[in-house]
Backbone as a chain_set.jsonl record, in Angstrom:
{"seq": "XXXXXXXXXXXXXXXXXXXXXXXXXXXXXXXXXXXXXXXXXXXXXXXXXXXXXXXXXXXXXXXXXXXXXXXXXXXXXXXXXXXXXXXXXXXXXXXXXXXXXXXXXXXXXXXXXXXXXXXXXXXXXXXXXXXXXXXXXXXXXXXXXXXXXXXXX", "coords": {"N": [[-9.069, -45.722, -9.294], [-9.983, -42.646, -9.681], [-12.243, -40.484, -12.144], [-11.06, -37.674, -13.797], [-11.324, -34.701, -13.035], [-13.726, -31.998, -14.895], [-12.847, -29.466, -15.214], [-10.171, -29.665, -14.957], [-9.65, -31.197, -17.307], [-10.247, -29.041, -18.866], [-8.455, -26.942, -18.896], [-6.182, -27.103, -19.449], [-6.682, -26.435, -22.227], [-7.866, -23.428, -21.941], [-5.896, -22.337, -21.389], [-4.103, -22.383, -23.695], [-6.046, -21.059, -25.375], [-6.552, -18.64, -23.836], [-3.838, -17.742, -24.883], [-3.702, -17.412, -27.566], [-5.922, -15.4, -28.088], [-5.029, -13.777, -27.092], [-2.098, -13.133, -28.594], [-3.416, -12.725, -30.934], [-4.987, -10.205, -30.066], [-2.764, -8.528, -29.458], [-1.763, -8.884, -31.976], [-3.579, -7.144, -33.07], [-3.74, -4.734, -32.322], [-1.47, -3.493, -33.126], [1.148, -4.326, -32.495], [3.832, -6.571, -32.702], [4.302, -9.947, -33.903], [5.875, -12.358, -31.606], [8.768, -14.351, -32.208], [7.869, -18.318, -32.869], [8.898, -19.883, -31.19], [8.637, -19.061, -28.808], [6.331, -18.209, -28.228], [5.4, -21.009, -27.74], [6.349, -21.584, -25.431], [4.928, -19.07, -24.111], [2.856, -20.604, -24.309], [3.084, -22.733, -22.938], [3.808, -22.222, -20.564], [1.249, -20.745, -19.922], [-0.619, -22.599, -19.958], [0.154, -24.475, -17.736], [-0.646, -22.995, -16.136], [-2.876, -22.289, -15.843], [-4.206, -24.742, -15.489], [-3.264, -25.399, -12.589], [-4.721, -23.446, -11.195], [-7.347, -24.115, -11.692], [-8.187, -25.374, -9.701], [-8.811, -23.422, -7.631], [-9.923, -21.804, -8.246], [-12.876, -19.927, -9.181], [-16.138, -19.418, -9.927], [-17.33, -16.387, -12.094], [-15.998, -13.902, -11.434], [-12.871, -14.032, -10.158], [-12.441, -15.921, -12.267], [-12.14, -13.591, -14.382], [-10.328, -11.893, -13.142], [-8.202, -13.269, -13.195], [-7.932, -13.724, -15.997], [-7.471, -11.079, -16.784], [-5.4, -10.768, -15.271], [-3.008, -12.473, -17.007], [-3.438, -11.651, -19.26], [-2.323, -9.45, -19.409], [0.399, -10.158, -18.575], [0.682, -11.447, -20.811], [1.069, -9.406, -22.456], [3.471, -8.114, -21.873], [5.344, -10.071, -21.988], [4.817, -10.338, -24.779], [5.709, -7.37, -26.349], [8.293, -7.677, -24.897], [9.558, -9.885, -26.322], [8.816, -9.553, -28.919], [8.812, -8.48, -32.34], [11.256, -6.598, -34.206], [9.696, -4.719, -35.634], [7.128, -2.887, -34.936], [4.155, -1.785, -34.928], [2.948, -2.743, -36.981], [0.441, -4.219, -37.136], [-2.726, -5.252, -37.5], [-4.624, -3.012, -37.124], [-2.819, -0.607, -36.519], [-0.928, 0.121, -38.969], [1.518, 0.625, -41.372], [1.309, 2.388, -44.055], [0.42, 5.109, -43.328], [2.569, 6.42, -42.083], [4.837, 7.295, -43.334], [6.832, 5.612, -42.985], [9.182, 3.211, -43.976], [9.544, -0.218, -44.628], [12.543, -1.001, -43.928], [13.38, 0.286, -42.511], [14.268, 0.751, -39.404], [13.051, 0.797, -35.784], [14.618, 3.315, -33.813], [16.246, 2.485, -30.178], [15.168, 3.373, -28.191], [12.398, 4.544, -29.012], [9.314, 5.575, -29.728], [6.742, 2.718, -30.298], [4.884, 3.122, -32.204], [1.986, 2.059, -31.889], [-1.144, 2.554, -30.628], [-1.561, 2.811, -27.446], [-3.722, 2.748, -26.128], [-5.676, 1.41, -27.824], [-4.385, -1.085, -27.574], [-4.708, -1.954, -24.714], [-7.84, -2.04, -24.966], [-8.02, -4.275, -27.044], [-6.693, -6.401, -25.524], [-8.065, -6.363, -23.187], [-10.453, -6.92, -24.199], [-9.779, -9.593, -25.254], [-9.218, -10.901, -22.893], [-11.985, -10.75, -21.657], [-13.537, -12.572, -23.258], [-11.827, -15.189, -23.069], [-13.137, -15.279, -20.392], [-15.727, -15.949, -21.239], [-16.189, -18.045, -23.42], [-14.233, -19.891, -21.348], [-15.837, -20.316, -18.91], [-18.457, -20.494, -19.949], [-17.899, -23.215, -22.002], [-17.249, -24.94, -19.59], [-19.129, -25.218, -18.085], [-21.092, -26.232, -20.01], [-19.571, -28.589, -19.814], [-19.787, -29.302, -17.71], [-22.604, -29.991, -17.141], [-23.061, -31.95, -19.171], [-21.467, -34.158, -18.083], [-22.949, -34.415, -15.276], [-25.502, -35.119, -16.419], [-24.336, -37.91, -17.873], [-23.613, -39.153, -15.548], [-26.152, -39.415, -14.222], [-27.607, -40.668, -15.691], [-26.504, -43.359, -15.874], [-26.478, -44.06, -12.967], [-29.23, -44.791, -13.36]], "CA": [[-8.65, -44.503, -9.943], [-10.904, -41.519, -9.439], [-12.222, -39.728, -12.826], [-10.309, -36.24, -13.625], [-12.377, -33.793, -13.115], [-14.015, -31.597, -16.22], [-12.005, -28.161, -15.049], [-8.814, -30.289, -15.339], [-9.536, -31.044, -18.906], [-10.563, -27.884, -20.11], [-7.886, -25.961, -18.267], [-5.268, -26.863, -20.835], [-7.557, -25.454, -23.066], [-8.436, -22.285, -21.866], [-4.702, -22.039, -21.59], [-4.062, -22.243, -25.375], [-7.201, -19.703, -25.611], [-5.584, -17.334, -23.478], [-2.338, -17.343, -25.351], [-3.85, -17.337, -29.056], [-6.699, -14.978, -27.904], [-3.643, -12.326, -26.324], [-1.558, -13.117, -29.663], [-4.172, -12.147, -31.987], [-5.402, -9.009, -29.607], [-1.676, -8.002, -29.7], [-1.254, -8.046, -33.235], [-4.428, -6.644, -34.235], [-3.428, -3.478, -31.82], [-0.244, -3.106, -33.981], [2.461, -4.985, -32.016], [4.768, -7.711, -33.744], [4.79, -11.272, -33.281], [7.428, -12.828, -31.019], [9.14, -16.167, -32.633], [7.132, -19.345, -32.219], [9.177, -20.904, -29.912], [8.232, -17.804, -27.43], [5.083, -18.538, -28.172], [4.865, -22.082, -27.386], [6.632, -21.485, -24.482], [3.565, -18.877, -23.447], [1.26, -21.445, -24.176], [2.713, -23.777, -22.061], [3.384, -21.796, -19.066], [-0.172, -20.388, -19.537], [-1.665, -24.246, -19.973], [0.499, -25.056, -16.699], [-0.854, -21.962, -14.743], [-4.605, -22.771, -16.066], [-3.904, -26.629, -14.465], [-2.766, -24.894, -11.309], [-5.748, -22.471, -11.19], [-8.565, -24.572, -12.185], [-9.023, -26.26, -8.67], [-8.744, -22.413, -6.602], [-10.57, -20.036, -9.152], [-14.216, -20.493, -9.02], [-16.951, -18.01, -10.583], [-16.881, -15.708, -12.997], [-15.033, -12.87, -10.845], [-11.963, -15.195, -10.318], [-11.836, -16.323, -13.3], [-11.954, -12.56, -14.613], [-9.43, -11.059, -12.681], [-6.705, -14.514, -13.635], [-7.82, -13.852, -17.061], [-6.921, -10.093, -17.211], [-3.609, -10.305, -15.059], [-2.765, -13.537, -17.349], [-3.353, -10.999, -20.303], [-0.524, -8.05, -18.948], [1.64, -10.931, -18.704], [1.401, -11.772, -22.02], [1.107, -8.217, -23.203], [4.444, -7.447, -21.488], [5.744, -10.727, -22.741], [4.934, -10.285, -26.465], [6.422, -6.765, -26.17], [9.74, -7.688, -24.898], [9.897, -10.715, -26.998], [8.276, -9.059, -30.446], [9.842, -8.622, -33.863], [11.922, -4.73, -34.749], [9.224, -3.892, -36.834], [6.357, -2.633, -34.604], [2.895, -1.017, -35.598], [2.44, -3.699, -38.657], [-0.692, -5.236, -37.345], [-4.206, -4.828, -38.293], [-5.364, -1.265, -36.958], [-2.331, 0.642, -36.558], [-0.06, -0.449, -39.99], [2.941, 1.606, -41.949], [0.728, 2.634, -44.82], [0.566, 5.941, -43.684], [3.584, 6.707, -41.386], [6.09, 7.272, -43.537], [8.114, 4.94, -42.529], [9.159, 2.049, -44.633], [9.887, -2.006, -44.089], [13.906, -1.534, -43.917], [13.458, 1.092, -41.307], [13.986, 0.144, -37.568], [13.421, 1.857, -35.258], [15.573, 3.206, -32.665], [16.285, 1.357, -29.279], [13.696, 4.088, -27.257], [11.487, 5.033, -30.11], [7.899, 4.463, -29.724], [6.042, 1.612, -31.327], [3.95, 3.98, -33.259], [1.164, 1.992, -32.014], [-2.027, 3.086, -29.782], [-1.454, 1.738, -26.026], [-5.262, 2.432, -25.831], [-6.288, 0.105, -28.61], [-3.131, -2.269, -27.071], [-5.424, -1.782, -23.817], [-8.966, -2.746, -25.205], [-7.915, -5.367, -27.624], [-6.214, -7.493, -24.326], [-9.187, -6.618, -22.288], [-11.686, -8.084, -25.179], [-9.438, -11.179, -25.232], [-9.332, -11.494, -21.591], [-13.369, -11.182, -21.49], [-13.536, -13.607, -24.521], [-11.657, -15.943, -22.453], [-13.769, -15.445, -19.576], [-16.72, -16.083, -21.812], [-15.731, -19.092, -23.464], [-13.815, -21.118, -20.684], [-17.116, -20.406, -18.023], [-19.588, -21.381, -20.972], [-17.653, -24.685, -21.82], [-17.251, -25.563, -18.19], [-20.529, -25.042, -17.786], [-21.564, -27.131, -20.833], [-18.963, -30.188, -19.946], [-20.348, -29.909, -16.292], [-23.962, -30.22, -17.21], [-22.977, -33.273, -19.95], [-20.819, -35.406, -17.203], [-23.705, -34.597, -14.694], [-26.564, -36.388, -17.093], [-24.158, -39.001, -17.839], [-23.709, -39.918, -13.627], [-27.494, -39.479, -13.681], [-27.72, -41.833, -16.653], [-25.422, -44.422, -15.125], [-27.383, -44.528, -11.484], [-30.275, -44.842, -12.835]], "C": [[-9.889, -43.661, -10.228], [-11.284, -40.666, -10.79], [-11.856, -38.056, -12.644], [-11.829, -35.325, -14.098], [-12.663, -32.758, -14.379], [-13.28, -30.181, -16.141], [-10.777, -28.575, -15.256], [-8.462, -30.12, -16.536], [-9.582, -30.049, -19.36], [-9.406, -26.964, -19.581], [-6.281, -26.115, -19.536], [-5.857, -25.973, -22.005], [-7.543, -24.065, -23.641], [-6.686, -21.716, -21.831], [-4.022, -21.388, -22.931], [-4.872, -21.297, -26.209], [-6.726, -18.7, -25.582], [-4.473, -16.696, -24.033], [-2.572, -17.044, -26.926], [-5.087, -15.971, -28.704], [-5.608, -12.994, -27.855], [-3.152, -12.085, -27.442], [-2.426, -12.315, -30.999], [-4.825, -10.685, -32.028], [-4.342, -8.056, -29.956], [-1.223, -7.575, -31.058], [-2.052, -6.846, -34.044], [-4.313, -4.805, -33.844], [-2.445, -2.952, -32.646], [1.01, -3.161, -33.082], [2.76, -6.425, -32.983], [4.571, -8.753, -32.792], [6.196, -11.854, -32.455], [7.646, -14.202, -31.795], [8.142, -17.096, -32.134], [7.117, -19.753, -31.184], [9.01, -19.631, -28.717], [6.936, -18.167, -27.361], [4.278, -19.354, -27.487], [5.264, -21.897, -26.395], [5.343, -20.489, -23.447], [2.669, -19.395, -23.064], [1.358, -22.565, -23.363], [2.922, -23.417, -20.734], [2.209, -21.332, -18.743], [-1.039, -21.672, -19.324], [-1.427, -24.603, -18.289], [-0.566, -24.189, -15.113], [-2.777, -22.612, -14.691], [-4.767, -23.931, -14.558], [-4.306, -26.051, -13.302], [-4.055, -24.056, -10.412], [-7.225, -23.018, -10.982], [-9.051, -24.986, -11.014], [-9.351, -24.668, -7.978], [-9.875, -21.666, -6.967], [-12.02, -20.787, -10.0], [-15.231, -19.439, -8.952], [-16.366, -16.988, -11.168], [-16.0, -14.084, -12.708], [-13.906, -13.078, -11.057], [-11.365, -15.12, -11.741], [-11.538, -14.846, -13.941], [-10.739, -12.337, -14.585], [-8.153, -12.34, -13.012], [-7.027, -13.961, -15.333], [-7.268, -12.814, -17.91], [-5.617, -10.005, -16.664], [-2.534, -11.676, -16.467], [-2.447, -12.753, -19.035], [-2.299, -10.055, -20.108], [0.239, -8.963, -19.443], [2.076, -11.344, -20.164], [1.53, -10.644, -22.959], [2.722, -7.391, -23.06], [5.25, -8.705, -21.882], [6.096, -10.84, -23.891], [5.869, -8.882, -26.588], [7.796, -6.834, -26.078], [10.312, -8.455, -25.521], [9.685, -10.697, -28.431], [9.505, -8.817, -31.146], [10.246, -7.232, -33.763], [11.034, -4.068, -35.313], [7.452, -3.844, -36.096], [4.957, -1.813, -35.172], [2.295, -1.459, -36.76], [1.23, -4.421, -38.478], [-1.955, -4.509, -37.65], [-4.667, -3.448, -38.065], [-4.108, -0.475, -37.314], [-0.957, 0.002, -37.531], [0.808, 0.737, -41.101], [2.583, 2.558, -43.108], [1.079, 4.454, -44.672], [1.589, 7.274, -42.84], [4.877, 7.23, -41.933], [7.269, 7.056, -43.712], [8.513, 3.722, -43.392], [9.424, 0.872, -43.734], [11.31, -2.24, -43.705], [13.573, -0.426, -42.29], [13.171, 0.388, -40.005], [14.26, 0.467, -36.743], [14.343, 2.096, -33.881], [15.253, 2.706, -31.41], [15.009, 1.975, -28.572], [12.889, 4.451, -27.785], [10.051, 4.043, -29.478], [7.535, 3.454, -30.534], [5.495, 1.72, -32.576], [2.22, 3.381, -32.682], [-0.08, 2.638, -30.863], [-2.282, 2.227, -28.838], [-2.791, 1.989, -25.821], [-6.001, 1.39, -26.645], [-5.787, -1.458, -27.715], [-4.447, -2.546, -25.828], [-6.792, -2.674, -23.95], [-8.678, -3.519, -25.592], [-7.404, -6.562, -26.552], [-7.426, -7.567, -23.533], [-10.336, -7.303, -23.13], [-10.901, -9.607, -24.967], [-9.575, -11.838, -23.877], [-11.091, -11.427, -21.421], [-14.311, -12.468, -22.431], [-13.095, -14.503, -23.888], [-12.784, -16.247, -21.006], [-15.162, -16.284, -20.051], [-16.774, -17.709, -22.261], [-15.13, -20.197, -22.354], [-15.044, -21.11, -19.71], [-18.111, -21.373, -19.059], [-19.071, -22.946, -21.379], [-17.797, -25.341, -20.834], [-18.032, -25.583, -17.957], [-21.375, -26.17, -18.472], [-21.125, -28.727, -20.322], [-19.382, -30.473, -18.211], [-21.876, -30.691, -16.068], [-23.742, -31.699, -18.213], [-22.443, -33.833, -18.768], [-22.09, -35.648, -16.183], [-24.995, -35.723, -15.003], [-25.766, -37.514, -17.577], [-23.948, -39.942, -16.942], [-25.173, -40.193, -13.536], [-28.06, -40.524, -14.34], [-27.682, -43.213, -16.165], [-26.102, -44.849, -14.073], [-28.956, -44.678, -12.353], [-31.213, -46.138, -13.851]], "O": [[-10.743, -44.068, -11.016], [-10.472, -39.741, -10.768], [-12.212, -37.342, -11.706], [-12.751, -35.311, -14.914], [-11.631, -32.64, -15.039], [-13.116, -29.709, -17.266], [-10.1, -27.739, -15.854], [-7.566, -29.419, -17.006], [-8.956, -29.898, -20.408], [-9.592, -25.86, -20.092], [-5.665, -25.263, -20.176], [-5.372, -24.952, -22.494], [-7.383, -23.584, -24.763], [-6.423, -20.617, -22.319], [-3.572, -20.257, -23.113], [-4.595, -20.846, -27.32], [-6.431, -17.913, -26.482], [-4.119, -15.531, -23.848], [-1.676, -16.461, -27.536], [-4.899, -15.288, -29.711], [-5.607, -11.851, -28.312], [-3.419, -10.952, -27.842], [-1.975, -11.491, -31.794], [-5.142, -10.031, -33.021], [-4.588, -7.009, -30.556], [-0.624, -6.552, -31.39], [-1.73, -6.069, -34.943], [-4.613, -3.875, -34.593], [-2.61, -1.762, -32.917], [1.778, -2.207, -32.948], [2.009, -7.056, -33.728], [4.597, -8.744, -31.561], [7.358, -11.688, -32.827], [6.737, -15.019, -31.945], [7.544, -16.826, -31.092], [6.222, -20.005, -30.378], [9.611, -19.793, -27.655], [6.471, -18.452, -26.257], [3.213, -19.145, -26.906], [4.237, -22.019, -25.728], [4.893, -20.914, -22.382], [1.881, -19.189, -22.141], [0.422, -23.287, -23.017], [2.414, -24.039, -19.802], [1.855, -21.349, -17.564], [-2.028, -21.703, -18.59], [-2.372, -24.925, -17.569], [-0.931, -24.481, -13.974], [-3.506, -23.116, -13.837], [-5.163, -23.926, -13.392], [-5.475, -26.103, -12.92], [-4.213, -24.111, -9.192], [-8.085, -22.49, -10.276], [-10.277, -25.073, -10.952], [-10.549, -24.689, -7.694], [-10.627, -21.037, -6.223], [-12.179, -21.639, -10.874], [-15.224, -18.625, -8.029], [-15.21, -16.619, -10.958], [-15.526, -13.352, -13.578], [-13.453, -12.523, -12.058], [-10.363, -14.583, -12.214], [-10.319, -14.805, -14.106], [-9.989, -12.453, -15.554], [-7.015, -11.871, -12.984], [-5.953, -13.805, -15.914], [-6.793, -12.952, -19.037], [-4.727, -9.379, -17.24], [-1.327, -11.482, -16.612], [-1.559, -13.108, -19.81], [-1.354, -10.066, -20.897], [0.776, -8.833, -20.543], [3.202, -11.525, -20.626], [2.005, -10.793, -24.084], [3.125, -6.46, -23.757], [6.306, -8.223, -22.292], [7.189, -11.247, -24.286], [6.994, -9.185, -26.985], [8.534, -6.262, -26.881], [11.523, -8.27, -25.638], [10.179, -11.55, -29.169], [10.69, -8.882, -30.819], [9.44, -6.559, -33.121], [11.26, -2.892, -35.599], [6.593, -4.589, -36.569], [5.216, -1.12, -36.156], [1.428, -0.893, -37.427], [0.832, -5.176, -39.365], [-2.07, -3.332, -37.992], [-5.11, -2.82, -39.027], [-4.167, 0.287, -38.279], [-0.033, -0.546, -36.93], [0.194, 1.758, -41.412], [3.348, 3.505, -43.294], [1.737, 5.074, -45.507], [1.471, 8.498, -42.904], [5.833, 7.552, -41.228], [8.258, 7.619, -44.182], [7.493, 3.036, -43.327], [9.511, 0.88, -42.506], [11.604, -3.334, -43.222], [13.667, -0.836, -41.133], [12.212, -0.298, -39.65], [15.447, 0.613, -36.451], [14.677, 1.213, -33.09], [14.069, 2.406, -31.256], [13.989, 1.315, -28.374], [12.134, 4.975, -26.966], [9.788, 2.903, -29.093], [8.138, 3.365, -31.603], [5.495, 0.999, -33.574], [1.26, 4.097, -32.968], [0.489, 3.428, -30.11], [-2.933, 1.19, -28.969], [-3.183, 1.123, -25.039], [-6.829, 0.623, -26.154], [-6.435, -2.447, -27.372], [-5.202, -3.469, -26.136], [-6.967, -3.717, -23.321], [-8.819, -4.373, -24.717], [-7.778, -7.703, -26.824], [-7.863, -8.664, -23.185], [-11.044, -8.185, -22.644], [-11.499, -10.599, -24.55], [-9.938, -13.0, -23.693], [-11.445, -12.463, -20.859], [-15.396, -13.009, -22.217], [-14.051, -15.276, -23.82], [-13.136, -17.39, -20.714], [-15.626, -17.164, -19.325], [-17.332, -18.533, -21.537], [-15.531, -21.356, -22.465], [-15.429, -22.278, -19.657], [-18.398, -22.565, -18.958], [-19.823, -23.873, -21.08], [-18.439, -26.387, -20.926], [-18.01, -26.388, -17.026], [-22.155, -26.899, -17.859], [-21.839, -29.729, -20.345], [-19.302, -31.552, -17.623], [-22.223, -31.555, -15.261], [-24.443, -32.628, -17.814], [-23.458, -34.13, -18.138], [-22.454, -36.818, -16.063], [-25.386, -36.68, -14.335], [-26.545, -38.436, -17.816], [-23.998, -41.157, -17.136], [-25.525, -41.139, -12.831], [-28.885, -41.263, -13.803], [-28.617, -44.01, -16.078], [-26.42, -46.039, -14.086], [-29.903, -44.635, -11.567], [-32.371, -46.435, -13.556]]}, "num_chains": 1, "name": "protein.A"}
């Protein structure tokens, strides 16, 4: 039995990154949380896709461009799966809208929030991911390496 390789392991990981990284970009733009169980369900089709990914997608281009389409998906995910009560997160919040907490808004009504913030805040998480899962992989490649070199010698 062949040791699993160190992109294997971390690819669940970066999975769970991706999906808490998106979640936290999303709210802080001023979109609503979707239910948990949407959530977990993100995090495990994003863990599965990671898996899937980890043997194909190789340098930091790659990994890039999976990490920003991986972000839409969950930006158009959280969206259709979010709470009635849009524009409540950290930048763009009700304070000075007018609008109260019972209010909800109609079915085509905007969000209220700023699809350009929505925009950067996914693209920071998707370069944050890039950042993080390269730099670990990097780290747990260089540790397994001195422990083979250890071992032979």
């Amino acid at each position: 039995m062949s040791a699993i390789p160190v992109q294997d392991k971390w690819a669940w990981v970066s999975g769970l990154l991706a999906v808490g990284l998106g979640l936290a970009a999303h709210m802080a733009a001023g979109g609503s949380a979707p239910a948990i169980s949407v959530v977990l369900g993100f995090a495990a089709l994003c863990c599965l896709a990671a898996q899937l990914l980890a043997r194909w997608v190789h340098g930091p281009l790659l990994l890039l461009l999976a990490s920003g389409v991986a972000q839409q998906l969950l930006h158009l995910g959280f969206v259709a799966f979010g709470g009635y009560f849009p524009a409540t997160g950290l930048v763009e919040h009700l304070h000075g809208t007018g609008q109260g907490l019972g209010d909800v808004p109609a079915a085509g009504a905007s969000d209220g929030g700023s699809p350009h913030i929505m925009l950067y805040t996914h693209m920071a998480a998707a370069i944050l991911t890039l950042v993080v899962t390269a730099g670990v992989t990097r780290l747990l490649n260089r540790a397994s390496l001195r422990a083979t070199e250890g071992n032979t010698a």
